[in-house]
Amino acid sequence: MKCVFVCVVVLAMLGVRVQAFSFNDLTDYVDKHQEEYVEALRDWVSIESDSSDITKRAELQRMMGVVEEKLRGMKGNVSMMDIGTETLEDGRVVALPSVVTAVFGDDENKHTVCVYGHVDVQPARREDGWTTDPYNLTEINGNLYGRGASDNKAPVLAWIHAVEAYTALNMELPVNVKFLIEGMEETGSNGLDVLVESQRDAFFFDVDYIVISDCGWQSTRPALTYGTRGNCYFYAQVEGPKQDLHSGVDGGAVIEPMSDLIGILNSLISASGQILIPGVADAVADFTEEEKKIYEKVDFDMETYRSSIGVERLMYDNKVDLLAHMWRFPTISIHGIEGAFCGFGTKTVIPAKVTAKFSIRQVPNMNPAVVEKQVTDHLHGVFQQRKSPNKLKVKMIIGVKPWLTDTKNALYEAGKRAVKKVFSVEPELIREGGTIPIARTFQDMTGKDIIMLPIGGFDDGLHSQNEKISRYNYMEGTKLFISFLHEVSHIKNN
Ligand SMILES: CC(C)C[C@H](N)C(=O)NCC(=O)O
């Protein structure tokens, strides 16, 4: 408190008036700066910071520099943390993008909140079926379309703008705020867990709470998220002839790698979504009656969801089972096959080497190391039965554990009050089917309380064509973060 008093006196002597907290002034500030916020998002979206494409690594590093510059401009204590290198499939060693950290305030009488976010994106090309240029933010009917708009550039900007609003109005930040912004989230947060471990007694020493806004609501109702699934991402490669062959000339003479690959992929999952790999489902935590009751109450309209994603029928015909399979059961998705013919036209090739990419979402109490062995043994077993002369290689590329927390604590209460203040409704408590790789690391390595405070809409189309965030969610989300910081400052020390 003494420190706060001294600061106020010094600022008064310098003729700077410290304004008392006024939520209305802060929200007016956000409303008046809407266009600037949209322009900032436009600048960020224009950078193709795709972490999965090594040819875009310079752009990704430029993106990290833009974040650094913005935070420096706000007079934060900013660092660009080097997180080492990664070795690519072809053996090349390349630098990982720097992680940006920034510190606003070090008042030991205040709580310290660490905001985690990422500014890398999934790939996007106009030809994928986008109606607008994915890297040129385009507003249509109140929605801001662009790759990374919702995942996770607008939420990161909203956090920055929340802090900026306090300082621009000479209003004291109610808590110390630290930022940790990375550029590899979409590909498993490579290098970040090592950084978190090494910073446990440095950057994290005074952090009380970690907040993540890298997810979305389940409906139009604001939500607080208390669980994410993990992910095990696999490559399965079948290699046959020394080069591609002609299916007319050579077809019939060779056992085709693609047929082998499709054959083994077909052994992963049944038509009704049941995982067929022995042992994988055994570790899954029991689905309790208590949990079912929670899911029954979730404000989620299956029909709205079904039509928003454009399918005829969903895998389950009741809300509880559907939510359970989106949030708390493992699922297998087959993403693509490298080396396979996938262009326009009717090329009649026999591909010589094909690599399938698939992933298995992880839930409590699965263990990626165990899943890796189960999948590898299973695929080799099925492949062996085919008696193929081709070669199979199976490799787990990403192995991330799920995250789950208890919401009965002061942090979630602060989140609830913040939502109520801005949206005049109680938030929904939801889980998330996607993966935030570092969430579990934060939990295990720092032991800090974590909250997920999403501002994305349920229909934002993350990773898909026409990803967007609504102007409403972006602006009200900024107000939510302002309110949250204020509410956290009221948490009593134990
Ligand atoms: C909805 C997810 C938690 C958002 C996240 N940024 C993400 O896409 N993570 C990677 C994933 O594949 O889930």
Coordinates of C-alpha atoms and ligand atoms in Angstrom, one line a residue:
M1 CA 0.0 0.0 0.0
K2 CA 2.9 2.3 0.9
C3 CA 4.2 1.8 -2.7
V4 CA 0.8 2.7 -4.2
F5 CA 0.7 5.9 -2.0
V6 CA 4.3 6.9 -3.1
C7 CA 3.4 6.4 -6.8
V8 CA 0.2 8.5 -6.5
V9 CA 2.2 11.3 -4.8
V10 CA 5.0 11.2 -7.4
L11 CA 2.4 11.2 -10.3
A12 CA 0.6 14.1 -8.6
M13 CA 3.8 16.0 -8.3
L14 CA 4.4 15.5 -12.0
G15 CA 1.0 16.8 -12.6
V16 CA -0.4 13.5 -13.8
R17 CA -3.9 12.9 -12.2
V18 CA -4.5 9.3 -11.3
Q19 CA -8.1 8.6 -12.0
A20 CA -10.1 6.5 -9.6
F21 CA -11.5 3.2 -11.1
S22 CA -14.5 3.8 -13.2
F23 CA -15.9 0.9 -15.2
N24 CA -18.0 3.2 -17.3
D25 CA -15.1 5.4 -18.3
L26 CA -13.2 2.2 -19.3
T27 CA -16.0 0.8 -21.4
D28 CA -16.6 4.2 -23.0
Y29 CA -12.9 4.2 -23.9
V30 CA -13.3 0.8 -25.6
D31 CA -16.4 1.9 -27.5
K32 CA -14.6 5.1 -28.7
H33 CA -11.5 3.1 -29.8
Q34 CA -13.4 0.3 -31.7
E35 CA -12.1 1.3 -35.1
E36 CA -8.5 1.4 -33.9
Y37 CA -9.0 -2.1 -32.4
V38 CA -10.3 -3.4 -35.7
E39 CA -7.4 -1.9 -37.5
A40 CA -4.9 -3.5 -35.1
L41 CA -6.6 -6.8 -35.8
R42 CA -6.4 -6.1 -39.5
D43 CA -2.6 -5.6 -39.2
W44 CA -2.1 -8.7 -37.2
V45 CA -4.3 -10.9 -39.5
S46 CA -2.3 -9.6 -42.5
I47 CA 0.8 -11.5 -41.2
E48 CA 0.7 -15.1 -42.4
S49 CA 2.1 -16.5 -39.1
D50 CA 1.5 -20.1 -39.9
S51 CA 3.5 -22.2 -37.5
S52 CA 3.0 -25.5 -39.4
D53 CA 4.7 -24.2 -42.6
I54 CA 8.4 -23.8 -42.3
T55 CA 8.5 -21.5 -45.3
K56 CA 6.5 -19.0 -43.2
R57 CA 8.9 -19.0 -40.2
A58 CA 10.2 -15.5 -41.0
E59 CA 6.7 -14.2 -41.1
L60 CA 6.0 -15.8 -37.8
Q61 CA 9.1 -14.3 -36.2
R62 CA 7.9 -10.9 -37.7
M63 CA 4.6 -11.4 -35.9
M64 CA 6.4 -12.0 -32.6
G65 CA 8.3 -8.7 -33.3
V66 CA 5.0 -6.9 -33.9
V67 CA 3.6 -8.1 -30.5
E68 CA 6.9 -7.1 -28.8
E69 CA 6.7 -3.6 -30.3
K70 CA 3.1 -3.1 -29.3
L71 CA 3.9 -4.1 -25.7
R72 CA 7.0 -2.0 -25.6
G73 CA 5.0 1.0 -26.8
M74 CA 2.7 0.5 -23.8
K75 CA 5.8 0.9 -21.5
G76 CA 5.8 -2.7 -20.4
N77 CA 9.0 -4.4 -19.3
V78 CA 9.3 -6.6 -22.4
S79 CA 11.6 -9.5 -23.3
M80 CA 12.0 -11.6 -26.4
M81 CA 12.7 -15.1 -25.0
D82 CA 14.8 -17.5 -27.2
I83 CA 13.3 -21.0 -27.0
G84 CA 15.9 -22.8 -29.1
T85 CA 15.5 -24.8 -32.2
E86 CA 13.4 -27.6 -33.8
T87 CA 14.6 -30.4 -36.0
L88 CA 12.4 -30.8 -39.1
E89 CA 11.5 -34.2 -40.8
D90 CA 14.3 -33.7 -43.3
G91 CA 16.9 -33.1 -40.6
R92 CA 17.1 -29.3 -40.9
V93 CA 17.5 -27.5 -37.7
V94 CA 15.5 -24.2 -37.5
A95 CA 15.0 -21.6 -34.8
L96 CA 11.7 -21.6 -33.0
P97 CA 9.9 -18.3 -32.9
S98 CA 10.7 -16.2 -29.8
V99 CA 8.3 -16.0 -27.0
V100 CA 7.3 -12.5 -25.9
T101 CA 6.9 -11.7 -22.3
A102 CA 5.8 -8.4 -20.8
V103 CA 5.3 -7.1 -17.3
F104 CA 3.0 -4.3 -16.3
G105 CA 3.4 -3.5 -12.6
D106 CA 5.3 -5.2 -9.8
D107 CA 3.4 -4.0 -6.8
E108 CA 3.7 -6.7 -4.2
N109 CA 0.5 -5.7 -2.6
K110 CA -1.4 -6.6 -5.7
H111 CA -2.3 -10.0 -7.2
T112 CA -0.4 -10.8 -10.4
V113 CA -2.2 -12.2 -13.4
C114 CA -0.4 -13.9 -16.2
V115 CA -2.2 -13.7 -19.6
Y116 CA -1.2 -16.5 -22.0
G117 CA -2.0 -16.4 -25.7
H118 CA -0.6 -17.2 -29.1
V119 CA -0.3 -15.4 -32.4
D120 CA 0.5 -18.3 -34.8
V121 CA -2.2 -19.6 -37.0
Q122 CA -3.3 -22.7 -38.9
P123 CA -2.8 -22.7 -42.7
A124 CA -5.3 -20.9 -44.9
R125 CA -5.5 -20.4 -48.7
R126 CA -8.3 -18.7 -50.7
E127 CA -8.6 -21.9 -52.8
D128 CA -9.6 -23.9 -49.7
G129 CA -13.0 -22.3 -50.1
W130 CA -12.7 -19.0 -48.3
T131 CA -15.1 -16.4 -49.6
T132 CA -12.7 -13.6 -48.7
D133 CA -8.9 -13.3 -48.6
P134 CA -7.9 -15.1 -45.3
Y135 CA -5.1 -12.6 -44.7
N136 CA -7.2 -9.4 -45.4
L137 CA -9.6 -8.9 -42.5
T138 CA -13.0 -8.3 -44.0
E139 CA -16.1 -7.2 -42.1
I140 CA -19.4 -8.6 -43.2
N141 CA -22.6 -8.1 -41.1
G142 CA -20.6 -7.3 -37.9
N143 CA -18.3 -10.3 -38.4
L144 CA -14.5 -9.9 -38.9
Y145 CA -13.3 -12.6 -41.2
G146 CA -9.7 -13.6 -41.4
R147 CA -7.3 -16.5 -40.4
G148 CA -6.5 -16.2 -36.7
A149 CA -9.2 -13.6 -36.1
S150 CA -10.7 -15.7 -33.3
D151 CA -7.8 -18.2 -32.8
N152 CA -6.1 -16.3 -31.2
K153 CA -5.2 -12.8 -32.5
A154 CA -8.3 -10.9 -31.4
P155 CA -8.4 -12.3 -27.9
V156 CA -4.7 -11.5 -27.4
L157 CA -5.3 -8.0 -28.7
A158 CA -8.4 -7.7 -26.5
W159 CA -6.1 -8.4 -23.5
I160 CA -3.6 -5.8 -24.6
H161 CA -6.3 -3.2 -25.2
A162 CA -7.8 -4.0 -21.7
V163 CA -4.4 -3.1 -20.1
E164 CA -4.0 -0.1 -22.5
A165 CA -7.4 1.3 -21.5
Y166 CA -6.4 1.5 -17.9
T167 CA -3.1 3.2 -18.6
A168 CA -4.5 5.5 -21.3
L169 CA -7.0 6.8 -18.7
N170 CA -4.3 7.1 -16.0
M171 CA -6.2 4.6 -14.0
E172 CA -4.1 2.4 -11.8
L173 CA -4.1 -1.3 -13.0
P174 CA -5.9 -3.2 -10.2
V175 CA -3.5 -6.1 -10.5
N176 CA 0.0 -6.6 -11.9
V177 CA -0.3 -8.1 -15.4
K178 CA 2.2 -10.3 -17.1
F179 CA 1.9 -11.4 -20.8
L180 CA 3.3 -14.6 -22.2
I181 CA 2.7 -14.8 -25.9
E182 CA 4.0 -17.6 -28.1
G183 CA 4.1 -18.6 -31.7
M184 CA 3.9 -22.4 -31.8
E185 CA 0.6 -23.2 -30.1
E186 CA -1.0 -24.6 -33.3
T187 CA 1.7 -27.2 -33.6
G188 CA 2.0 -28.3 -30.0
S189 CA 3.8 -25.4 -28.3
N190 CA 7.2 -26.8 -29.1
G191 CA 9.8 -25.4 -26.7
L192 CA 7.4 -23.7 -24.4
D193 CA 7.3 -26.2 -21.6
V194 CA 11.1 -26.0 -21.2
L195 CA 10.7 -22.3 -21.0
V196 CA 8.0 -22.5 -18.4
E197 CA 10.0 -24.9 -16.3
S198 CA 13.1 -22.7 -16.5
Q199 CA 11.1 -19.6 -15.5
R200 CA 9.2 -21.2 -12.6
D201 CA 11.2 -19.3 -10.1
A202 CA 11.7 -16.2 -12.3
F203 CA 8.9 -15.0 -14.5
F204 CA 6.3 -17.1 -12.6
F205 CA 7.6 -16.5 -9.1
D206 CA 5.0 -13.8 -8.3
V207 CA 2.2 -15.0 -10.6
D208 CA -0.9 -15.8 -8.7
Y209 CA -3.3 -16.6 -11.5
I210 CA -3.0 -17.7 -15.2
V211 CA -5.7 -16.8 -17.6
I212 CA -6.1 -18.2 -21.1
S213 CA -8.6 -16.9 -23.7
D214 CA -7.9 -19.3 -26.5
C215 CA -11.3 -21.0 -26.9
G216 CA -14.9 -20.2 -27.5
W217 CA -18.4 -20.2 -26.1
Q218 CA -20.7 -23.2 -26.6
S219 CA -23.7 -21.1 -27.6
T220 CA -24.5 -17.4 -27.6
R221 CA -24.2 -17.4 -23.9
P222 CA -20.8 -16.3 -22.4
A223 CA -18.9 -19.1 -20.7
L224 CA -16.0 -20.1 -18.5
T225 CA -14.1 -23.2 -19.6
Y226 CA -12.8 -25.7 -17.0
G227 CA -11.3 -28.4 -19.2
T228 CA -9.5 -29.0 -22.5
R229 CA -8.7 -32.3 -24.3
G230 CA -5.1 -33.1 -25.0
N231 CA -3.8 -34.5 -28.3
C232 CA -1.6 -37.3 -29.7
Y233 CA -0.7 -36.5 -33.3
F234 CA 0.6 -39.4 -35.4
Y235 CA 2.3 -39.9 -38.8
A236 CA 1.9 -43.3 -40.3
Q237 CA 4.0 -43.8 -43.4
V238 CA 3.9 -46.6 -45.9
E239 CA 6.7 -46.8 -48.4
G240 CA 6.9 -49.1 -51.4
P241 CA 8.4 -48.7 -54.9
K242 CA 11.4 -46.4 -55.3
Q243 CA 9.3 -43.8 -57.2
D244 CA 5.7 -43.2 -58.3
L245 CA 4.3 -45.6 -60.9
H246 CA 1.8 -45.7 -63.7
S247 CA -1.4 -47.4 -62.5
G248 CA -2.0 -48.8 -66.0
V249 CA 1.5 -50.0 -66.7
D250 CA 2.3 -51.2 -63.2
G251 CA -1.1 -51.6 -61.6
G252 CA -1.6 -55.2 -60.8
A253 CA 2.1 -55.9 -60.4
V254 CA 2.6 -54.1 -57.1
I255 CA 1.0 -54.0 -53.7
E256 CA 0.2 -50.3 -53.5
P257 CA 1.3 -48.3 -50.4
M258 CA -1.9 -46.3 -50.5
S259 CA -4.1 -49.5 -50.3
D260 CA -2.0 -50.6 -47.3
L261 CA -2.3 -47.2 -45.7
I262 CA -6.1 -47.0 -46.2
G263 CA -6.4 -50.6 -44.9
I264 CA -4.6 -49.8 -41.6
L265 CA -6.4 -46.5 -41.2
N266 CA -9.7 -48.3 -41.5
S267 CA -8.7 -50.3 -38.4
L268 CA -8.6 -47.2 -36.1
I269 CA -12.3 -46.3 -35.8
S270 CA -15.7 -47.8 -36.5
A271 CA -18.3 -46.1 -38.6
S272 CA -20.2 -45.2 -35.4
G273 CA -17.1 -43.5 -33.9
Q274 CA -15.9 -46.3 -31.6
I275 CA -12.1 -46.4 -31.2
L276 CA -10.9 -49.8 -32.3
I277 CA -7.3 -49.6 -30.9
P278 CA -7.1 -52.1 -28.1
G279 CA -6.6 -50.5 -24.7
V280 CA -7.1 -46.9 -25.7
A281 CA -10.5 -46.4 -24.2
D282 CA -9.6 -48.3 -20.9
A283 CA -7.9 -45.4 -19.2
V284 CA -10.8 -43.0 -19.8
A285 CA -12.3 -41.7 -16.5
D286 CA -15.8 -43.0 -15.8
F287 CA -18.6 -40.8 -17.0
T288 CA -20.4 -40.1 -13.7
E289 CA -24.1 -39.4 -13.1
E290 CA -23.0 -36.1 -11.6
E291 CA -21.3 -35.1 -14.8
K292 CA -24.3 -36.2 -16.9
K293 CA -26.5 -33.8 -14.8
I294 CA -24.1 -30.9 -15.4
Y295 CA -24.2 -31.6 -19.2
E296 CA -28.0 -31.7 -19.1
K297 CA -28.1 -28.2 -17.9
V298 CA -25.7 -26.8 -20.5
D299 CA -27.3 -24.2 -22.8
F300 CA -26.6 -26.0 -26.1
D301 CA -29.0 -26.4 -29.0
M302 CA -28.0 -29.4 -31.1
E303 CA -30.0 -28.2 -34.1
T304 CA -28.3 -24.8 -34.1
Y305 CA -25.0 -26.5 -33.9
R306 CA -25.9 -29.1 -36.5
S307 CA -27.0 -26.5 -39.0
S308 CA -24.1 -24.2 -38.2
I309 CA -21.6 -26.9 -39.3
G310 CA -23.8 -28.1 -42.2
V311 CA -24.2 -31.8 -41.6
E312 CA -27.3 -33.9 -42.0
R313 CA -27.0 -35.9 -38.8
L314 CA -24.8 -35.7 -35.8
M315 CA -23.0 -38.8 -34.3
Y316 CA -25.3 -38.8 -31.2
D317 CA -29.0 -37.8 -31.0
N318 CA -29.0 -36.4 -27.5
K319 CA -27.2 -33.4 -25.9
V320 CA -25.5 -35.3 -23.1
D321 CA -23.9 -37.9 -25.2
L322 CA -22.9 -35.4 -27.9
L323 CA -21.3 -33.0 -25.4
A324 CA -19.6 -35.9 -23.7
H325 CA -18.1 -37.0 -26.9
M326 CA -17.0 -33.5 -27.8
W327 CA -15.5 -32.8 -24.4
R328 CA -14.6 -35.9 -22.3
F329 CA -14.2 -38.9 -24.5
P330 CA -11.3 -39.5 -26.9
T331 CA -11.8 -39.1 -30.6
I332 CA -9.8 -40.0 -33.7
S333 CA -9.6 -37.7 -36.7
I334 CA -7.8 -38.5 -39.9
H335 CA -6.5 -35.2 -41.2
G336 CA -4.8 -36.0 -44.5
I337 CA -2.3 -38.0 -46.5
E338 CA 1.0 -36.5 -47.6
G339 CA 2.3 -37.8 -50.9
A340 CA -1.2 -38.8 -52.2
F341 CA -2.5 -37.2 -55.4
C342 CA -4.9 -34.4 -54.3
G343 CA -4.9 -31.9 -57.1
F344 CA -7.6 -31.2 -59.7
G345 CA -8.0 -33.6 -62.6
T346 CA -7.5 -37.3 -63.1
K347 CA -3.9 -38.1 -62.5
T348 CA -3.5 -41.9 -62.6
V349 CA -0.5 -42.3 -60.4
I350 CA 0.4 -45.0 -57.9
P351 CA 2.1 -42.9 -55.2
A352 CA 5.3 -44.6 -53.9
K353 CA 5.3 -43.2 -50.4
V354 CA 2.3 -41.9 -48.5
T355 CA 2.1 -40.5 -45.0
A356 CA -1.2 -40.4 -43.1
K357 CA -1.7 -37.8 -40.4
F358 CA -4.2 -38.5 -37.7
S359 CA -4.7 -37.5 -34.1
I360 CA -6.4 -38.8 -31.0
R361 CA -7.8 -36.3 -28.5
Q362 CA -6.8 -37.1 -25.0
V363 CA -9.0 -37.0 -21.9
P364 CA -8.5 -37.8 -18.2
N365 CA -6.8 -40.2 -17.4
M366 CA -5.1 -41.1 -20.7
N367 CA -1.3 -40.9 -20.9
P368 CA 0.2 -40.0 -24.3
A369 CA 3.2 -42.3 -23.7
V370 CA 0.9 -45.3 -23.3
V371 CA -1.3 -44.2 -26.2
E372 CA 1.8 -44.0 -28.4
K373 CA 2.7 -47.6 -27.7
Q374 CA -0.9 -48.8 -28.1
V375 CA -1.3 -47.1 -31.5
T376 CA 2.1 -48.2 -32.8
D377 CA 1.7 -51.8 -31.8
H378 CA -1.9 -51.9 -33.2
L379 CA -0.9 -50.5 -36.6
H380 CA 2.1 -52.7 -37.0
G381 CA -0.1 -55.7 -36.0
V382 CA -2.7 -54.9 -38.6
F383 CA -0.1 -54.2 -41.2
Q384 CA 1.6 -57.5 -40.6
Q385 CA -1.6 -59.3 -41.3
R386 CA -1.7 -57.8 -44.7
K387 CA 1.7 -59.6 -45.5
S388 CA 2.7 -56.5 -47.5
P389 CA 6.3 -56.1 -48.7
N390 CA 6.0 -52.4 -48.1
K391 CA 7.5 -50.6 -45.1
L392 CA 5.5 -49.0 -42.3
K393 CA 6.8 -46.4 -40.0
V394 CA 4.6 -44.9 -37.2
K395 CA 5.7 -41.9 -35.2
M396 CA 3.9 -39.7 -32.6
I397 CA 4.7 -36.1 -33.4
I398 CA 2.8 -34.4 -30.6
G399 CA 1.8 -35.8 -27.2
V400 CA -0.2 -33.4 -25.1
K401 CA -2.1 -34.2 -21.9
P402 CA -5.6 -33.0 -21.2
W403 CA -6.3 -30.2 -18.6
L404 CA -9.2 -30.2 -16.1
T405 CA -9.7 -27.9 -13.1
D406 CA -12.1 -27.4 -10.3
T407 CA -14.3 -24.3 -10.7
K408 CA -15.1 -24.0 -7.0
N409 CA -12.5 -21.3 -6.2
A410 CA -12.1 -17.6 -6.0
L411 CA -10.7 -17.2 -9.5
Y412 CA -13.8 -18.7 -11.2
E413 CA -16.0 -16.6 -8.9
A414 CA -14.1 -13.5 -10.1
G415 CA -14.7 -14.7 -13.7
K416 CA -18.4 -15.2 -13.0
R417 CA -18.7 -11.7 -11.6
A418 CA -16.9 -10.2 -14.5
V419 CA -19.2 -11.9 -17.0
K420 CA -22.3 -10.9 -15.1
K421 CA -21.1 -7.3 -15.1
V422 CA -20.5 -7.1 -18.8
F423 CA -23.2 -9.4 -20.2
S424 CA -25.8 -9.3 -17.4
V425 CA -26.0 -13.1 -17.4
E426 CA -24.4 -15.9 -15.4
P427 CA -21.7 -17.7 -17.5
E428 CA -22.1 -21.2 -18.6
L429 CA -19.5 -23.6 -17.2
I430 CA -18.2 -25.7 -20.2
R431 CA -15.4 -27.9 -21.3
E432 CA -13.5 -27.6 -24.6
G433 CA -12.8 -30.4 -27.0
G434 CA -9.7 -28.7 -28.5
T435 CA -6.2 -28.6 -27.1
I436 CA -4.2 -25.9 -25.5
P437 CA -0.9 -27.7 -25.1
I438 CA 0.6 -25.5 -22.4
A439 CA -2.4 -25.6 -20.1
R440 CA -1.5 -28.9 -18.4
T441 CA 2.2 -27.8 -18.2
F442 CA 1.1 -24.6 -16.4
Q443 CA -0.9 -26.6 -14.0
D444 CA 1.8 -29.2 -13.3
M445 CA 4.9 -27.0 -13.3
T446 CA 3.7 -23.8 -11.7
G447 CA 0.9 -25.1 -9.5
K448 CA -1.0 -21.8 -10.1
D449 CA -4.7 -21.5 -10.4
I450 CA -5.7 -21.3 -14.1
I451 CA -8.9 -20.0 -15.6
M452 CA -10.1 -20.1 -19.3
L453 CA -12.0 -17.0 -20.1
P454 CA -13.2 -17.3 -23.7
I455 CA -14.5 -14.5 -25.9
G456 CA -14.8 -16.4 -29.2
G457 CA -18.3 -17.3 -30.6
F458 CA -19.5 -20.9 -30.9
D459 CA -19.6 -20.5 -34.7
D460 CA -16.2 -18.8 -35.3
G461 CA -15.0 -21.6 -37.6
L462 CA -11.5 -22.1 -36.0
H463 CA -9.0 -23.8 -38.4
S464 CA -11.8 -23.8 -41.0
Q465 CA -12.7 -21.7 -44.0
N466 CA -14.1 -18.2 -43.2
E467 CA -12.8 -18.1 -39.6
K468 CA -14.2 -15.0 -37.9
I469 CA -14.8 -13.2 -34.7
S470 CA -17.8 -10.8 -34.3
R471 CA -17.1 -7.2 -33.6
Y472 CA -19.5 -7.6 -30.7
N473 CA -17.4 -10.4 -29.1
Y474 CA -14.2 -8.6 -29.7
M475 CA -15.3 -5.3 -28.1
E476 CA -17.4 -6.8 -25.3
G477 CA -14.6 -9.3 -24.7
T478 CA -12.2 -6.4 -24.2
K479 CA -14.6 -5.0 -21.6
L480 CA -14.9 -8.5 -20.0
F481 CA -11.1 -8.6 -19.6
I482 CA -11.1 -5.1 -18.0
S483 CA -13.8 -6.2 -15.6
F484 CA -12.0 -9.5 -14.9
L485 CA -8.8 -7.7 -13.8
H486 CA -10.9 -5.5 -11.5
E487 CA -12.7 -8.6 -10.0
V488 CA -9.4 -10.5 -9.5
S489 CA -8.1 -7.6 -7.4
H490 CA -10.9 -8.3 -5.0
I491 CA -9.9 -11.8 -4.3
K492 CA -8.9 -12.1 -0.7
N493 CA -5.6 -13.7 0.2
N494 CA -5.9 -17.1 2.0
Ligands
LIG1 C1 -10.4 -24.5 -29.5 C2 -8.9 -24.7 -29.3 C3 -8.6 -25.0 -27.8 C4 -8.2 -23.5 -29.8 C5 -6.6 -23.8 -29.9 N1 -6.0 -22.6 -30.3 C6 -6.3 -24.8 -30.9 O1 -6.7 -24.8 -32.0 N2 -5.4 -25.8 -30.5 C7 -5.0 -26.8 -31.3 C8 -5.9 -27.9 -31.5 O2 -5.8 -28.7 -32.4 O3 -6.9 -28.1 -30.7

